[in-house]
Structure formats: C-alpha cells, structure tokens
Amino acid sequence: MKADIHPDYHPITIVMTDGTKFVTRSTYGKAGDTMNLDIDPKSHPAWTGGQGTIVDRGGRVSRFKQKFSFLTK
C-alpha cells in the first residue's frame, strides 16, 4: 500500500432510528463523531415488509409525491 493516500479509519457512534447506539469504525467525520440514521433496517419498508413508514425529513418524500402525483390519477 502507498503511504498517506488512505483516509483515516476511526471509531464513530451510530444512532439508529429507535435510539439504540453502537460503535463501529468508519472514515466518516472525525474520531468520536456521531452519525444519526434517518432510515435503517428497523424502519425501512424493504426490511419490515412494508409495515414501516419513511420519515419525511426536509420534505423530500412530499416533494417526490407531489412531483409524480399525476401517475396515480
């Protein structure tokens, strides 16, 4: 491996949508940073069989539905 070309690989804390936390190693941010997930396997319909709902943070889902509402008419 070449020296000084790879990103820093350090521990960070992941916070799931239900509030549970775990520590893993990542190149995200700095050592000790926290990553809050908007969607994870406990809330995404692909893993829950469609029972979960997607959290609309920032209006992304509502903008998408508005843009493509003509397809359901």
mmCIF file of C-alpha atoms in Angstrom:
data_model
loop_
_atom_site.group_PDB
_atom_site.id
_atom_site.type_symbol
_atom_site.label_atom_id
_atom_site.label_comp_id
_atom_site.label_asym_id
_atom_site.label_seq_id
_atom_site.Cartn_x
_atom_site.Cartn_y
_atom_site.Cartn_z
ATOM 1 C CA MET A 1 0.000 0.000 0.000
ATOM 2 C CA LYS A 2 1.101 3.528 -0.691
ATOM 3 C CA ALA A 3 1.668 5.687 2.369
ATOM 4 C CA ASP A 4 -0.569 8.675 3.132
ATOM 5 C CA ILE A 5 -3.222 8.081 0.447
ATOM 6 C CA HIS A 6 -5.845 6.267 2.528
ATOM 7 C CA PRO A 7 -8.473 8.043 4.655
ATOM 8 C CA ASP A 8 -8.349 7.883 8.450
ATOM 9 C CA TYR A 9 -10.271 4.839 9.755
ATOM 10 C CA HIS A 10 -11.529 5.579 13.278
ATOM 11 C CA PRO A 11 -14.358 4.677 15.716
ATOM 12 C CA ILE A 12 -17.704 6.522 15.472
ATOM 13 C CA THR A 13 -21.091 6.052 17.152
ATOM 14 C CA ILE A 14 -24.131 5.103 15.062
ATOM 15 C CA VAL A 15 -27.593 6.069 16.401
ATOM 16 C CA MET A 16 -30.453 4.035 14.909
ATOM 17 C CA THR A 17 -33.970 5.439 14.384
ATOM 18 C CA ASP A 18 -35.212 3.802 17.600
ATOM 19 C CA GLY A 19 -32.427 5.424 19.644
ATOM 20 C CA THR A 20 -30.165 2.392 20.048
ATOM 21 C CA LYS A 21 -26.459 3.091 19.640
ATOM 22 C CA PHE A 22 -23.411 1.097 18.657
ATOM 23 C CA VAL A 23 -19.780 1.873 17.939
ATOM 24 C CA THR A 24 -18.148 0.921 14.661
ATOM 25 C CA ARG A 25 -15.161 2.023 12.625
ATOM 26 C CA SER A 26 -15.584 4.313 9.621
ATOM 27 C CA THR A 27 -13.996 7.030 7.513
ATOM 28 C CA TYR A 28 -16.977 9.313 8.318
ATOM 29 C CA GLY A 29 -16.138 12.553 10.146
ATOM 30 C CA LYS A 30 -13.593 12.537 12.951
ATOM 31 C CA ALA A 31 -12.900 10.050 15.726
ATOM 32 C CA GLY A 32 -15.747 10.082 18.245
ATOM 33 C CA ASP A 33 -18.338 11.669 15.892
ATOM 34 C CA THR A 34 -21.956 10.504 15.916
ATOM 35 C CA MET A 35 -23.952 9.509 12.825
ATOM 36 C CA ASN A 36 -27.753 9.694 13.237
ATOM 37 C CA LEU A 37 -29.604 7.486 10.759
ATOM 38 C CA ASP A 38 -32.890 8.585 9.163
ATOM 39 C CA ILE A 39 -33.568 5.142 7.706
ATOM 40 C CA ASP A 40 -32.248 1.811 8.936
ATOM 41 C CA PRO A 41 -33.230 -1.879 8.705
ATOM 42 C CA LYS A 42 -35.682 -1.441 11.613
ATOM 43 C CA SER A 43 -37.714 1.261 9.813
ATOM 44 C CA HIS A 44 -37.213 0.781 6.060
ATOM 45 C CA PRO A 45 -40.107 -0.947 4.254
ATOM 46 C CA ALA A 46 -37.696 -3.182 2.313
ATOM 47 C CA TRP A 47 -36.731 -4.918 5.573
ATOM 48 C CA THR A 48 -40.006 -4.584 7.504
ATOM 49 C CA GLY A 49 -42.272 -5.958 4.797
ATOM 50 C CA GLY A 50 -43.942 -2.608 4.180
ATOM 51 C CA GLN A 51 -45.196 -2.017 7.743
ATOM 52 C CA GLY A 52 -42.717 0.792 8.433
ATOM 53 C CA THR A 53 -43.180 4.354 7.307
ATOM 54 C CA ILE A 54 -40.478 6.537 5.878
ATOM 55 C CA VAL A 55 -39.718 9.610 7.973
ATOM 56 C CA ASP A 56 -40.057 12.734 5.828
ATOM 57 C CA ARG A 57 -37.170 14.926 6.948
ATOM 58 C CA GLY A 58 -36.789 18.060 4.912
ATOM 59 C CA GLY A 59 -39.915 17.407 2.803
ATOM 60 C CA ARG A 60 -38.170 15.104 0.328
ATOM 61 C CA VAL A 61 -40.916 12.474 0.284
ATOM 62 C CA SER A 62 -43.731 15.025 -0.004
ATOM 63 C CA ARG A 63 -41.925 16.813 -2.868
ATOM 64 C CA PHE A 64 -41.494 13.475 -4.664
ATOM 65 C CA LYS A 65 -45.160 12.569 -4.196
ATOM 66 C CA GLN A 66 -46.248 15.999 -5.435
ATOM 67 C CA LYS A 67 -43.979 15.829 -8.480
ATOM 68 C CA PHE A 68 -45.213 12.380 -9.559
ATOM 69 C CA SER A 69 -48.840 12.579 -8.372
ATOM 70 C CA PHE A 70 -50.026 12.629 -11.995
ATOM 71 C CA LEU A 71 -49.088 8.944 -12.284
ATOM 72 C CA THR A 72 -51.743 7.843 -9.774
ATOM 73 C CA LYS A 73 -54.661 9.720 -11.357
#
